[in-house]
Coordinates of C-alpha atoms and ligand atoms in Angstrom, one line a residue:
X1 CA 14.6 -140.0 -5.2
X2 CA 18.0 -139.7 -3.8
X3 CA 20.8 -141.4 -6.2
X4 CA 23.1 -141.9 -2.4
X5 CA 22.3 -143.9 -0.1
X6 CA 20.5 -141.4 2.8
X7 CA 19.0 -141.8 6.2
X8 CA 15.9 -139.9 7.8
X9 CA 15.5 -140.5 11.4
X10 CA 11.7 -139.8 12.8
X11 CA 10.9 -139.3 16.9
X12 CA 8.3 -141.2 19.0
X13 CA 6.0 -138.3 19.7
X14 CA 3.7 -138.7 23.1
X15 CA 0.3 -136.2 23.6
X16 CA 0.6 -134.0 26.9
X17 CA -3.0 -133.1 26.8
X18 CA -5.4 -134.0 24.1
X19 CA -6.2 -136.8 22.7
X20 CA -9.2 -138.0 20.4
X21 CA -8.8 -134.1 19.2
X22 CA -7.1 -134.3 16.0
X23 CA -9.9 -135.3 13.3
X24 CA -12.7 -133.3 15.3
X25 CA -10.9 -130.1 14.8
X26 CA -9.8 -129.0 17.8
X27 CA -6.5 -128.3 20.2
X28 CA -3.3 -131.1 21.4
X29 CA -0.2 -130.3 22.7
X30 CA 2.2 -132.9 22.2
X31 CA 6.1 -133.4 22.2
X32 CA 8.4 -135.8 20.5
X33 CA 10.5 -138.0 22.4
X34 CA 14.4 -139.1 22.4
X35 CA 12.2 -143.0 21.2
X36 CA 12.7 -142.7 17.1
X37 CA 12.8 -145.1 14.3
X38 CA 15.3 -144.8 11.6
X39 CA 15.4 -145.4 7.4
X40 CA 18.3 -145.7 4.9
X41 CA 17.9 -146.2 1.8
X42 CA 20.1 -147.4 -1.2
X43 CA 19.4 -147.4 -4.3
X44 CA 19.7 -149.8 -7.0
X45 CA 19.4 -148.2 -10.6
X46 CA 17.6 -150.6 -12.5
X47 CA 15.4 -152.2 -9.7
X48 CA 11.8 -152.3 -10.2
X49 CA 11.7 -153.6 -5.8
X50 CA 12.2 -152.5 -2.8
X51 CA 13.4 -154.7 -0.4
X52 CA 12.3 -153.2 3.7
X53 CA 14.4 -155.1 6.2
X54 CA 12.5 -154.3 10.3
X55 CA 15.0 -154.3 13.4
X56 CA 10.9 -155.1 14.7
X57 CA 9.3 -157.7 12.0
X58 CA 11.0 -161.1 11.3
X59 CA 10.8 -161.4 8.2
X60 CA 12.2 -159.0 5.3
X61 CA 9.8 -157.3 2.8
X62 CA 9.8 -157.4 -1.2
X63 CA 7.9 -154.5 -2.0
X64 CA 7.7 -154.1 -6.1
X65 CA 6.7 -150.3 -7.4
X66 CA 3.9 -149.5 -8.7
X67 CA 0.9 -150.4 -8.5
X68 CA 0.4 -153.8 -7.9
X69 CA -0.1 -155.1 -4.3
X70 CA 2.3 -155.9 -1.3
X71 CA 3.1 -159.4 -0.3
X72 CA 2.2 -159.2 2.5
X73 CA -1.1 -157.6 4.4
X74 CA 1.8 -155.9 7.5
X75 CA 3.6 -154.4 4.4
X76 CA 0.8 -152.1 3.0
X77 CA 1.3 -149.0 4.8
X78 CA 5.2 -149.2 3.5
X79 CA 3.1 -150.2 0.0
X80 CA 1.3 -147.2 0.2
X81 CA 4.0 -144.8 1.2
X82 CA 6.8 -145.9 -1.8
X83 CA 4.1 -145.4 -4.1
X84 CA 3.3 -142.4 -2.8
X85 CA 6.7 -141.9 -2.7
X86 CA 7.2 -142.7 -6.4
X87 CA 10.5 -144.0 -6.5
X88 CA 11.8 -144.5 -9.9
X89 CA 14.2 -146.9 -9.7
X90 CA 14.2 -150.1 -5.7
X91 CA 16.5 -150.7 -3.3
X92 CA 16.8 -151.8 -0.2
X93 CA 15.4 -149.5 2.9
X94 CA 17.0 -150.5 6.3
X95 CA 14.9 -149.7 9.2
X96 CA 15.0 -149.4 13.0
X97 CA 13.9 -148.2 15.5
X98 CA 14.0 -147.7 19.7
X99 CA 9.4 -146.8 19.5
X100 CA 7.5 -150.1 20.7
X101 CA 5.1 -151.2 17.9
X102 CA 1.6 -150.6 19.2
X103 CA 2.2 -148.5 21.9
X104 CA 0.3 -145.6 21.6
X105 CA 4.1 -143.5 20.4
X106 CA 3.1 -142.7 16.7
X107 CA 5.2 -146.2 15.9
X108 CA 3.5 -146.6 13.2
X109 CA 3.7 -142.2 11.6
X110 CA 7.5 -142.1 12.6
X111 CA 7.8 -145.6 10.3
X112 CA 6.0 -143.2 7.3
X113 CA 7.9 -139.9 7.7
X114 CA 11.1 -141.4 8.5
X115 CA 11.2 -143.7 5.2
X116 CA 9.4 -140.9 3.3
X117 CA 12.6 -138.5 4.0
X118 CA 14.6 -141.4 3.3
X119 CA 13.1 -141.9 -0.8
X120 CA 13.1 -138.0 -0.9
X121 CA 10.0 -136.7 -0.6
X122 CA 10.3 -133.2 0.9
X123 CA 7.4 -131.2 1.8
X124 CA 6.6 -128.9 4.9
X125 CA 5.1 -129.5 7.5
X126 CA 1.6 -130.0 6.8
X127 CA 2.2 -131.8 3.4
X128 CA 3.9 -134.6 4.9
X129 CA 2.4 -135.0 7.9
X130 CA -1.0 -135.5 5.1
X131 CA 0.9 -137.7 3.5
X132 CA 0.9 -139.7 5.6
X133 CA -1.9 -139.9 6.3
X134 CA -3.2 -140.6 2.9
X135 CA -0.7 -143.7 2.7
X136 CA -2.6 -145.1 6.2
X137 CA -6.2 -145.2 4.4
X138 CA -4.7 -147.1 2.2
X139 CA -3.9 -149.6 4.2
X140 CA -7.3 -149.2 6.1
X141 CA -6.5 -147.0 9.0
X142 CA -8.6 -143.6 8.8
X143 CA -6.4 -141.7 11.4
X144 CA -5.6 -137.8 12.0
X145 CA -2.9 -135.6 10.9
X146 CA -1.4 -135.7 14.9
X147 CA 1.8 -138.3 15.0
X148 CA 3.5 -136.7 12.1
X149 CA 2.8 -133.4 12.7
X150 CA 4.3 -133.4 15.8
X151 CA 7.0 -135.7 14.4
X152 CA 7.7 -133.4 11.3
X153 CA 7.2 -130.5 13.4
X154 CA 8.1 -130.4 17.1
X155 CA 11.7 -128.6 18.5
X156 CA 14.4 -129.9 20.2
X157 CA 12.7 -129.0 24.6
X158 CA 8.7 -127.9 23.6
X159 CA 5.8 -128.7 23.1
X160 CA 3.3 -127.9 20.2
X161 CA 0.2 -126.6 20.5
X162 CA -1.6 -128.0 17.7
X163 CA -4.6 -126.1 15.9
X164 CA -6.6 -128.6 14.0
X165 CA -9.2 -126.1 12.3
X166 CA -6.9 -124.0 11.8
X167 CA -3.7 -126.2 11.1
X168 CA -1.5 -124.5 13.4
X169 CA 1.8 -124.5 15.0
X170 CA 2.8 -123.3 18.1
X171 CA 6.2 -124.4 20.0
X172 CA 5.5 -124.2 23.7
X173 CA 9.0 -124.4 25.7
X174 CA 8.8 -126.9 28.7
X175 CA 10.5 -125.7 31.7
X176 CA 13.6 -127.5 32.9
X177 CA 12.1 -128.7 35.5
X178 CA 8.9 -131.2 33.7
X179 CA 10.2 -134.7 33.9
X180 CA 8.6 -137.0 31.9
X181 CA 8.1 -140.8 31.7
X182 CA 7.0 -143.5 29.7
X183 CA 5.9 -146.4 31.2
X184 CA 4.7 -149.9 28.4
X185 CA 1.0 -151.4 29.8
X186 CA 3.2 -154.2 28.0
X187 CA -1.2 -154.5 26.5
X188 CA -0.2 -154.0 22.7
X189 CA -2.8 -152.9 20.3
X190 CA -3.7 -151.9 16.7
X191 CA -5.2 -149.0 15.1
X192 CA -6.8 -150.9 12.6
X193 CA -8.6 -153.5 15.3
X194 CA -9.8 -151.4 17.6
X195 CA -12.6 -149.1 17.7
X196 CA -11.4 -146.3 17.0
X197 CA -13.1 -146.3 14.2
X198 CA -15.7 -146.9 16.6
X199 CA -15.2 -143.1 18.2
X200 CA -14.5 -141.1 14.8
X201 CA -17.9 -142.3 13.9
X202 CA -19.6 -141.5 17.1
X203 CA -17.6 -137.2 17.3
X204 CA -19.4 -137.1 13.2
X205 CA -22.6 -137.9 14.4
X206 CA -22.4 -135.6 16.8
X207 CA -21.3 -132.9 15.4
X208 CA -24.3 -133.6 12.4
X209 CA -26.7 -132.7 15.3
X210 CA -24.9 -129.3 16.7
X211 CA -23.6 -128.8 13.3
X212 CA -20.6 -128.1 14.0
X213 CA -16.7 -130.2 14.4
X214 CA -16.9 -131.0 18.4
X215 CA -13.4 -128.7 18.9
X216 CA -15.8 -126.0 17.9
X217 CA -18.3 -126.6 20.8
X218 CA -18.9 -125.0 23.4
X219 CA -20.0 -127.1 26.9
X220 CA -23.4 -125.4 26.5
X221 CA -24.3 -127.5 23.4
X222 CA -24.0 -130.3 25.0
X223 CA -27.4 -130.2 26.6
X224 CA -28.5 -131.1 22.2
X225 CA -27.2 -133.8 22.1
X226 CA -30.4 -136.8 23.0
X227 CA -28.7 -139.6 23.0
X228 CA -26.7 -140.3 26.5
X229 CA -23.0 -142.1 24.1
X230 CA -23.0 -138.9 21.7
X231 CA -23.3 -136.3 24.9
X232 CA -20.6 -138.7 26.7
X233 CA -18.0 -138.8 23.2
X234 CA -18.9 -134.7 23.1
X235 CA -17.8 -134.0 26.2
X236 CA -14.5 -134.8 26.1
X237 CA -13.8 -133.7 22.7
X238 CA -14.9 -130.4 24.3
X239 CA -13.7 -130.8 27.7
X240 CA -10.0 -132.2 25.8
X241 CA -9.7 -129.1 23.7
X242 CA -10.5 -126.9 27.8
X243 CA -7.2 -129.3 28.5
X244 CA -5.1 -127.8 26.3
X245 CA -5.6 -124.1 27.0
X246 CA -5.7 -124.4 29.8
X247 CA -2.1 -126.6 29.5
X248 CA -0.7 -124.2 28.1
X249 CA -1.4 -121.1 30.6
X250 CA 0.0 -123.0 33.5
X251 CA 2.6 -123.5 31.3
X252 CA 3.7 -119.9 31.4
X253 CA 3.3 -120.2 34.5
X254 CA 5.1 -122.9 35.7
X255 CA 2.7 -124.7 37.5
X256 CA 3.9 -127.5 36.8
X257 CA 1.7 -129.7 40.1
X258 CA -1.7 -127.8 37.7
X259 CA -0.5 -129.7 34.5
X260 CA -0.1 -133.3 36.8
X261 CA -4.2 -132.1 37.4
X262 CA -5.0 -132.1 34.5
X263 CA -3.0 -134.8 32.6
X264 CA -5.7 -136.9 35.4
X265 CA -8.3 -135.0 34.5
X266 CA -7.7 -136.2 30.4
X267 CA -7.2 -139.4 31.6
X268 CA -9.7 -140.4 33.3
X269 CA -12.4 -138.6 30.4
X270 CA -11.4 -140.5 28.1
X271 CA -11.9 -143.4 29.9
X272 CA -15.4 -142.7 31.7
X273 CA -16.6 -140.7 28.7
X274 CA -14.6 -141.6 25.7
X275 CA -14.0 -145.3 26.6
X276 CA -10.9 -145.7 24.7
X277 CA -8.7 -147.2 28.3
X278 CA -8.8 -150.0 29.0
X279 CA -8.5 -152.2 33.0
X280 CA -5.0 -152.4 33.2
X281 CA -3.9 -149.3 31.7
X282 CA -6.4 -147.5 34.1
X283 CA -4.4 -149.3 36.5
X284 CA -0.9 -148.5 35.7
X285 CA -2.1 -144.7 36.1
X286 CA -2.5 -145.1 39.8
X287 CA 0.2 -147.1 40.9
X288 CA 2.0 -144.2 39.0
X289 CA -0.4 -141.4 41.3
X290 CA 1.0 -143.4 44.4
X291 CA 4.6 -142.6 44.2
X292 CA 5.9 -139.9 45.1
X293 CA 6.7 -136.8 43.4
X294 CA 4.0 -138.1 40.1
X295 CA 2.3 -134.5 38.9
X296 CA -0.2 -136.6 36.8
X297 CA -0.8 -139.9 34.9
X298 CA -2.6 -140.7 31.4
X299 CA -2.8 -143.2 28.6
X300 CA -1.1 -142.0 25.2
X301 CA -2.5 -141.9 21.7
X302 CA -4.8 -143.7 20.8
X303 CA -6.0 -146.3 23.5
X304 CA -7.5 -149.8 23.7
X305 CA -3.4 -150.7 25.0
X306 CA -0.3 -149.5 24.8
X307 CA 2.1 -146.3 27.3
X308 CA 0.6 -143.8 30.2
X309 CA 3.2 -140.9 30.2
X310 CA 3.7 -139.2 34.0
X311 CA 4.6 -135.6 34.4
X312 CA 6.9 -136.4 38.0
X313 CA 8.9 -133.5 39.3
X314 CA 12.9 -134.1 39.6
X315 CA 14.1 -135.9 42.0
X316 CA 10.9 -138.5 41.8
X317 CA 11.6 -142.2 41.9
X318 CA 8.7 -142.6 39.6
X319 CA 12.0 -141.3 36.2
X320 CA 13.6 -144.3 37.5
X321 CA 13.0 -147.3 34.8
X322 CA 13.9 -149.6 36.8
X323 CA 11.0 -148.8 39.1
X324 CA 8.4 -150.0 36.1
X325 CA 10.0 -153.4 35.9
X326 CA 8.7 -155.9 34.5
X327 CA 7.4 -153.5 32.4
X328 CA 9.0 -151.6 29.8
X329 CA 9.6 -147.9 31.2
X330 CA 11.8 -144.7 29.6
X331 CA 12.6 -141.2 31.1
X332 CA 12.0 -139.0 28.1
X333 CA 12.4 -135.3 27.3
X334 CA 11.4 -133.1 23.9
X335 CA 13.4 -133.7 21.8
X336 CA 13.2 -132.3 18.1
X337 CA 11.0 -132.9 14.7
X338 CA 12.7 -135.7 12.0
X339 CA 15.3 -134.6 10.4
X340 CA 18.0 -136.6 7.6
X341 CA 20.8 -137.5 9.3
X342 CA 24.2 -138.1 8.0
X343 CA 25.9 -142.1 7.3
Ligands
LIG1 C1 -3.9 -142.2 17.2 C2 -3.8 -141.2 15.3 C3 -4.0 -139.7 16.1 C4 -5.4 -139.2 16.8 C5 -4.4 -140.7 18.2 C6 -5.8 -139.9 19.3 O1 -2.0 -141.8 18.1 O2 -3.0 -142.1 15.2 O3 -4.4 -139.6 14.6 O4 -6.4 -139.6 16.7 O5 -4.9 -141.7 18.3 O6 -5.3 -138.5 19.6

C-alpha cells in the first residue's frame, strides 16, 4: 500500500488477430496502443473510504474498504479491485482516460490495471491478469485473460503472441511500415449484457463433445460436432488460432498485404461463424476496405459494436482520422505496457 501519491498508466489494446480464443486455450496476437488510462491514488491514513473521480463518469464514487456493497452498480469493478488490493487506508483516486468506454479497446482492463498498480499491487504479468480477471468476475463479467495480459506485458513496436494453453508470451516485432488506424463504429457495447457469456457456454459445450479445449483442436475435429451452431462456433476458434500462426509467419516475412488479407478473413469468421459482429460494424469494415491503401480491416475485442482496426499502407488516406468523421478515429502505433509514472 503506497504512503505517498502514486500514478499508474495502462494502455488500450487492439487485437490484430485472435479474438475469442483466450477462454478456449487458443492463440492471440494483440498489441497495446497509445490510448491510455491513468489512475492517481492519494492515500489518507485513517480513512476507510476511497473517493474515486473519473473523467468518464459524471458522479464520483465513494467506495468503503472491506466487504460492504458499493453504492452504485457501475462502481462494482472498482469496488472489487479495491477489495482485492487490500488497501490499508482510504484516500482519493483520480482517473483520466483517452480510451472510449465499451468500444472493444479494453477500457475496463486498462482501468483495472491502472487502479491496481496505483493502489500498490505489484505482480508478474500473469498473476496481475488473473487478479484483474477476478475483479471482473466479482462485477459479473466472465472475461478471459487477453486484455489485462496484453496491457501489462506489451512492448513498444511489437505485437504480443499469447498462447493461452501454456500461458506463454512472445514479443513479435512489427515492421515500421505497418500503419494502423482504429475507427469507432459508434455502437457501444457492454460485455455483461451482450451474448459474450452465451458464446463462452457454446464453446464449452463444443469442447466437452470434442474432449478437449477448442484451442487444441484441428479443423478435422469439426465433423464430430453434430449441432451446426456449435460447429460454426468451433470453426471460428480453430481457424482463428490458425490465422494467428499465419499472421506471425507473414510478419516475419514482411508480407503486410498477406497480414491484411488474413485480418479481413478473421472479421468474416467473427461475423459469419461466431456471430459477434453487427451490421454497422460489418459495413464499416467494407467501407474501410474500399479506401486506397487499406490492406485489411476487422472488428476488435468482444464485438457487438465498438471499434474496427485497419492495417494500411503508410500513405493511405484511411490513416487520417478526419477521413472517418463524424466517427471517432485514431492513428495508433504499438505501445509499451502499463507503467508507474512520476507525477
Ligand atoms: C473481450 C474479453 C477478452 C476476450 C475478447 C475477445 O475483450 O475481455 O477476454 O475474450 O473479448 O477476444
